[in-house]
Short mmCIF file of C-alpha atoms in Angstrom, two decimals:
data_model
loop_
_atom_site.label_atom_id
_atom_site.label_comp_id
_atom_site.label_asym_id
_atom_site.label_seq_id
_atom_site.Cartn_x
_atom_site.Cartn_y
_atom_site.Cartn_z
CA UNK A 25 166.99 58.84 101.44
CA UNK A 26 165.09 62.13 101.66
CA UNK A 27 163.89 63.56 104.90
CA UNK A 28 160.13 63.31 105.58
CA UNK A 29 158.16 66.49 105.02
CA UNK A 30 157.70 67.99 108.49
CA UNK A 31 154.56 69.84 107.36
CA UNK A 32 152.81 66.54 106.66
CA UNK A 33 151.46 64.77 109.70
CA UNK A 34 148.88 62.05 109.21
CA UNK A 35 147.73 62.54 112.77
CA UNK A 36 146.62 66.09 111.98
CA UNK A 37 144.82 65.47 108.69
CA UNK A 38 141.11 66.42 109.02
CA UNK A 39 138.62 64.60 106.87
CA UNK A 40 135.01 65.70 106.37
CA UNK A 41 132.32 63.46 107.76
CA UNK A 42 129.55 62.28 105.40
CA UNK A 43 127.10 64.60 107.16
CA UNK A 44 129.36 67.63 106.70
CA UNK A 45 129.97 66.82 103.04
CA UNK A 46 126.25 66.40 102.44
CA UNK A 47 125.49 69.71 104.16
CA UNK A 48 128.16 71.57 102.15
CA UNK A 49 126.76 70.16 98.92
CA UNK A 50 123.21 71.06 99.94
CA UNK A 51 124.25 74.60 100.92
CA UNK A 52 126.12 75.01 97.66
CA UNK A 53 122.95 74.14 95.74
CA UNK A 54 120.30 75.91 97.82
CA UNK A 55 122.19 78.44 99.94
CA UNK A 56 121.12 81.39 97.81
CA UNK A 57 117.48 80.27 98.18
CA UNK A 58 117.74 80.33 101.98
CA UNK A 59 119.34 83.78 101.87
CA UNK A 60 116.45 85.18 99.83
CA UNK A 61 113.91 83.45 102.10
CA UNK A 62 115.20 85.19 105.22
CA UNK A 63 113.45 88.57 104.56
CA UNK A 64 110.19 86.76 103.75
CA UNK A 65 110.38 84.68 106.93
CA UNK A 66 111.13 87.78 109.01
CA UNK A 67 108.14 89.56 107.44
CA UNK A 68 105.95 86.51 108.06
CA UNK A 69 106.99 86.27 111.71
CA UNK A 70 106.50 89.99 112.38
CA UNK A 71 103.26 90.59 110.50
CA UNK A 72 101.57 87.16 110.72
CA UNK A 73 102.74 84.99 113.60
CA UNK A 74 103.37 87.77 116.13
CA UNK A 75 99.93 89.46 115.69
CA UNK A 76 98.19 86.08 116.09
CA UNK A 77 100.04 85.27 119.29
CA UNK A 78 99.77 88.80 120.65
CA UNK A 79 96.03 89.03 119.96
CA UNK A 80 95.54 85.77 121.88
CA UNK A 81 97.57 87.22 124.75
CA UNK A 82 95.40 90.35 124.98
CA UNK A 83 92.21 88.28 125.14
CA UNK A 84 93.19 87.91 128.81
CA UNK A 85 93.76 91.64 129.24
CA UNK A 86 91.63 94.72 129.73
CA UNK A 87 93.49 97.10 127.43
CA UNK A 88 91.83 100.42 126.50
CA UNK A 89 94.75 101.35 124.16
CA UNK A 90 95.24 104.58 126.10
CA UNK A 91 96.45 103.53 129.53
CA UNK A 92 97.84 100.47 131.22
CA UNK A 93 96.75 96.96 130.30
CA UNK A 94 95.28 94.95 133.16
CA UNK A 95 95.22 91.16 133.36
CA UNK A 96 91.62 89.95 133.80
CA UNK A 97 91.97 86.22 133.09
CA UNK A 98 88.96 84.65 131.41
CA UNK A 99 86.67 87.63 132.00
CA UNK A 100 86.56 88.67 128.32
CA UNK A 101 85.78 85.11 127.23
CA UNK A 102 83.02 84.75 129.82
CA UNK A 103 81.55 88.12 128.83
CA UNK A 104 81.08 86.85 125.30
CA UNK A 105 78.62 84.14 126.35
CA UNK A 106 76.38 86.71 128.08
CA UNK A 107 76.67 89.36 125.36
CA UNK A 108 73.33 89.40 123.54
CA UNK A 109 74.55 91.83 120.89
CA UNK A 110 77.49 89.54 120.04
CA UNK A 111 75.11 86.63 119.48
CA UNK A 112 72.83 88.86 117.41
CA UNK A 113 75.84 89.87 115.31
CA UNK A 114 76.70 86.20 114.74
CA UNK A 115 73.09 85.50 113.80
CA UNK A 116 73.11 88.43 111.36
CA UNK A 117 76.34 87.14 109.82
CA UNK A 118 74.92 83.64 109.39
CA UNK A 119 71.80 85.10 107.80
CA UNK A 120 73.91 87.26 105.52
CA UNK A 121 75.87 84.15 104.49
CA UNK A 122 72.61 82.42 103.57
CA UNK A 123 71.62 85.37 101.38
CA UNK A 124 75.09 85.64 99.85
CA UNK A 125 76.86 82.29 99.34
CA UNK A 126 74.35 80.31 97.25
CA UNK A 127 73.32 83.23 94.97
CA UNK A 128 76.99 84.12 94.39
CA UNK A 129 77.87 80.56 93.41
CA UNK A 130 74.76 80.11 91.27
CA UNK A 131 75.16 83.41 89.43
CA UNK A 132 78.89 82.86 88.94
CA UNK A 133 78.24 79.42 87.43
CA UNK A 134 75.50 80.80 85.18
CA UNK A 135 77.75 83.59 83.87
CA UNK A 136 80.61 81.11 83.34
CA UNK A 137 78.34 78.84 81.30
CA UNK A 138 77.25 81.88 79.30
CA UNK A 139 80.74 83.01 78.36
CA UNK A 140 81.88 79.40 77.83
CA UNK A 141 79.19 78.86 75.19
CA UNK A 142 81.45 80.38 72.54
CA UNK A 143 78.73 82.60 71.12
CA UNK A 144 79.55 85.93 69.54
CA UNK A 145 80.24 88.74 71.99
CA UNK A 146 81.12 86.54 74.96
CA UNK A 147 84.53 88.22 75.26
CA UNK A 148 82.85 91.60 75.68
CA UNK A 149 80.45 90.30 78.31
CA UNK A 150 83.32 88.63 80.15
CA UNK A 151 84.80 92.07 80.72
CA UNK A 152 81.43 93.59 81.64
CA UNK A 153 80.67 90.88 84.21
CA UNK A 154 84.14 91.23 85.75
CA UNK A 155 84.04 95.03 85.92
CA UNK A 156 82.43 95.25 89.41
CA UNK A 157 85.29 93.16 90.83
CA UNK A 158 87.89 95.80 89.93
CA UNK A 159 85.66 98.75 90.80
CA UNK A 160 86.11 100.45 94.16
CA UNK A 161 83.74 99.20 96.83
CA UNK A 162 83.06 102.82 97.81
CA UNK A 163 81.90 103.61 94.28
CA UNK A 164 79.64 100.57 94.10
CA UNK A 165 78.24 101.35 97.56
CA UNK A 166 77.37 104.86 96.36
CA UNK A 167 75.56 103.42 93.33
CA UNK A 168 73.72 100.91 95.54
CA UNK A 169 72.70 103.68 97.93
CA UNK A 170 71.18 105.61 95.02
CA UNK A 171 69.44 102.56 93.57
CA UNK A 172 67.90 101.47 96.89
CA UNK A 173 67.15 104.87 98.33
CA UNK A 174 64.12 104.39 100.57
CA UNK A 175 62.25 107.32 99.06
CA UNK A 176 60.32 107.89 95.84
CA UNK A 177 63.51 109.26 94.27
CA UNK A 178 65.28 105.89 94.52
CA UNK A 179 65.60 104.17 91.15
CA UNK A 180 64.27 100.81 92.37
CA UNK A 181 61.32 102.49 94.08
CA UNK A 182 60.61 104.44 90.90
CA UNK A 183 60.45 101.17 88.97
CA UNK A 184 58.25 99.58 91.64
CA UNK A 185 55.89 102.55 91.39
CA UNK A 186 55.49 101.90 87.65
CA UNK A 187 54.29 98.34 88.32
CA UNK A 188 51.96 99.37 91.15
CA UNK A 189 54.11 98.31 94.13
CA UNK A 190 54.39 100.80 96.99
CA UNK A 191 57.86 102.22 97.79
CA UNK A 192 60.07 100.15 100.07
CA UNK A 193 62.28 101.34 102.93
CA UNK A 194 65.27 99.13 102.02
CA UNK A 195 68.17 100.40 104.17
CA UNK A 196 65.74 101.85 106.73
CA UNK A 197 63.96 98.52 107.22
CA UNK A 198 65.31 96.00 109.70
CA UNK A 199 63.88 93.21 107.53
CA UNK A 200 65.21 94.40 104.18
CA UNK A 201 68.55 96.08 104.92
CA UNK A 202 70.58 92.89 105.30
CA UNK A 203 69.15 91.45 102.06
CA UNK A 204 70.07 94.62 100.17
CA UNK A 205 73.62 94.48 101.57
CA UNK A 206 73.87 90.84 100.50
CA UNK A 207 72.73 91.82 97.01
CA UNK A 208 75.51 94.41 96.89
CA UNK A 209 78.11 91.80 97.80
CA UNK A 210 76.75 89.32 95.23
CA UNK A 211 76.98 91.99 92.53
CA UNK A 212 80.53 92.88 93.58
CA UNK A 213 81.92 89.33 93.79
CA UNK A 214 80.06 87.22 91.22
CA UNK A 215 82.51 88.29 88.49
CA UNK A 216 85.44 86.64 90.24
CA UNK A 217 83.31 83.55 90.92
CA UNK A 218 82.55 83.47 87.22
CA UNK A 219 86.28 83.32 86.42
CA UNK A 220 86.81 80.37 88.79
CA UNK A 221 83.97 78.43 87.21
CA UNK A 222 85.08 79.39 83.72
CA UNK A 223 88.54 77.95 84.43
CA UNK A 224 86.91 74.77 85.72
CA UNK A 225 84.75 74.47 82.61
CA UNK A 226 87.82 74.81 80.40
CA UNK A 227 89.43 71.82 82.14
CA UNK A 228 86.56 69.41 81.38
CA UNK A 229 87.45 67.22 78.35
CA UNK A 230 85.26 67.92 75.31
CA UNK A 231 85.16 64.16 74.57
CA UNK A 232 82.81 63.65 77.51
CA UNK A 233 80.22 65.98 75.99
CA UNK A 234 80.63 64.40 72.57
CA UNK A 235 80.02 60.94 74.05
CA UNK A 236 76.96 62.24 75.88
CA UNK A 237 75.49 63.76 72.71
CA UNK A 238 76.06 60.51 70.83
CA UNK A 239 74.07 58.73 73.55
CA UNK A 240 71.24 61.23 73.05
CA UNK A 241 71.69 63.24 76.26
CA UNK A 242 69.92 66.60 76.41
CA UNK A 243 71.67 69.85 77.34
CA UNK A 244 70.24 69.60 80.85
CA UNK A 245 71.49 66.02 81.25
CA UNK A 246 74.94 67.04 80.02
CA UNK A 247 75.04 69.78 82.62
CA UNK A 248 73.67 67.69 85.48
CA UNK A 249 75.56 64.46 84.74
CA UNK A 250 78.87 65.86 83.47
CA UNK A 251 79.42 69.57 84.10
CA UNK A 252 78.09 69.96 87.62
CA UNK A 253 79.74 66.90 89.24
CA UNK A 254 83.09 67.50 87.52
CA UNK A 255 83.12 71.02 88.92
CA UNK A 256 83.12 69.72 92.51
CA UNK A 257 86.67 70.99 93.24
CA UNK A 258 85.61 74.44 92.02
CA UNK A 259 82.40 74.25 94.06
CA UNK A 260 84.50 73.48 97.13
CA UNK A 261 86.97 76.29 96.53
CA UNK A 262 84.27 78.86 95.76
CA UNK A 263 82.23 77.74 98.78
CA UNK A 264 85.26 78.22 101.04
CA UNK A 265 86.21 81.68 99.80
CA UNK A 266 82.61 82.94 99.71
CA UNK A 267 82.01 81.63 103.23
CA UNK A 268 85.12 83.37 104.52
CA UNK A 269 84.14 86.52 102.65
CA UNK A 270 80.60 86.46 104.04
CA UNK A 271 81.83 86.16 107.63
CA UNK A 272 84.28 89.02 107.08
CA UNK A 273 81.67 91.41 105.68
CA UNK A 274 82.30 94.90 107.01
CA UNK A 275 82.57 97.50 104.24
CA UNK A 276 78.91 97.69 103.24
CA UNK A 277 77.62 97.75 106.83
CA UNK A 278 80.12 100.47 107.69
CA UNK A 279 79.45 102.62 104.61
CA UNK A 280 75.69 102.24 104.18
CA UNK A 281 73.94 101.31 107.42
CA UNK A 282 76.37 101.73 110.34
CA UNK A 283 75.04 98.46 111.68
CA UNK A 284 71.40 99.59 111.77
CA UNK A 285 68.52 99.84 111.77
CA UNK A 286 68.02 98.25 115.18
CA UNK A 287 71.35 96.38 114.84
CA UNK A 288 69.89 94.35 111.96
CA UNK A 289 73.06 94.76 109.87
CA UNK A 290 75.56 94.56 112.72
CA UNK A 291 77.81 91.72 111.61
CA UNK A 292 80.45 90.06 113.76
CA UNK A 293 83.32 91.99 112.10
CA UNK A 294 81.46 95.30 112.37
CA UNK A 295 80.76 94.59 116.05
CA UNK A 296 84.43 93.64 116.52
CA UNK A 297 85.40 97.00 114.99
CA UNK A 298 83.01 98.85 117.28
CA UNK A 299 84.32 97.12 120.38
CA UNK A 300 87.97 97.53 119.46
CA UNK A 301 88.16 101.02 117.98
CA UNK A 302 85.06 102.81 119.23
CA UNK A 303 84.63 101.37 122.73
CA UNK A 304 88.42 100.81 123.03
CA UNK A 305 88.02 97.28 124.40
CA UNK A 306 90.84 95.55 122.56
CA UNK A 307 90.79 92.49 124.79
CA UNK A 308 87.13 91.76 124.11
CA UNK A 309 87.56 92.58 120.39
CA UNK A 310 90.33 89.97 120.23
CA UNK A 311 87.96 87.41 121.76
CA UNK A 312 85.46 88.18 119.00
CA UNK A 313 88.20 87.73 116.41
CA UNK A 314 89.03 84.27 117.75
CA UNK A 315 85.34 83.33 117.90
CA UNK A 316 85.09 84.35 114.23
CA UNK A 317 88.13 82.18 113.42
CA UNK A 318 86.59 79.14 115.16
CA UNK A 319 83.29 79.57 113.32
CA UNK A 320 84.98 79.81 109.90
CA UNK A 321 87.24 76.86 110.72
CA UNK A 322 84.33 74.61 111.73
CA UNK A 323 82.24 75.55 108.69
CA UNK A 324 85.24 74.96 106.41
CA UNK A 325 85.67 71.47 107.87
CA UNK A 326 81.99 70.72 107.23
CA UNK A 327 82.31 71.95 103.65
CA UNK A 328 85.45 69.86 103.22
CA UNK A 329 83.59 66.74 104.31
CA UNK A 330 80.56 67.15 102.06
CA UNK A 331 81.89 69.12 99.08
CA UNK A 332 85.66 68.68 98.92
CA UNK A 333 85.83 65.36 97.08
CA UNK A 334 88.34 64.16 94.53
CA UNK A 335 87.20 64.16 90.93
CA UNK A 336 88.60 62.05 88.09
CA UNK A 337 87.76 62.54 84.41
CA UNK A 338 86.92 58.94 83.54
#
């Protein structure tokens, strides 16, 4: 009889547990994915999560950037409730949103219907309507400043003079400046809104319109009974992004009015900028940033409840 192999010892044989085998198989399939995700996760933690947490931390600090930070507790939060200019900035932002959101959605839908009609030249106009979206905001602001110059040399005032209307102050008027800024934003953004609605229109089955025409429905009835309700998901998405955009408005106020006249165009983001980088009150500016987040979050929930409904093509 042969001698037993001394290198073989059943007591020392190691077998993989089901959990270990499952993990090895999983890692063999997706390990490379996790490796490539590591840089993205590191970037996300450093440039997204950390700033959010750190900005919340400095809401409890008095930090003038230059110098030592001092812990002040809830002082910055309490100061917000007694800050009349902060409330005025919020009011201006809400008013700007009123001037901006509905016209942007309505004009975007109108342009989408126009280019979806299939008439000759719609491809050309699609590019023309989208051109302001890809044009620099600084360039468009310069054009807007020339158009709405509050003197006789302004193009709009020149046109008003031809029809017998006296020249308007526009940017120099506390009642008109915010409306003019909203018009600038509508002009800049409606092209992208048009694309969203155009994509939604393309997804509506043509059979629904054919059935409606067979039943004798007019063009208005087809729009109101088929097009508009089936675009509810697009309405919801566009309402969300335009709301967020309206509450983040800064460029036009910074470039054209500097928050004036009489703080009539001081929006919450512009006031946040002033507090953080002009007055060097980073703690209070962080409070304003969180207030802005809460406002957008609440409005988004309201929009979700009343606009964000499921749609089926039946």
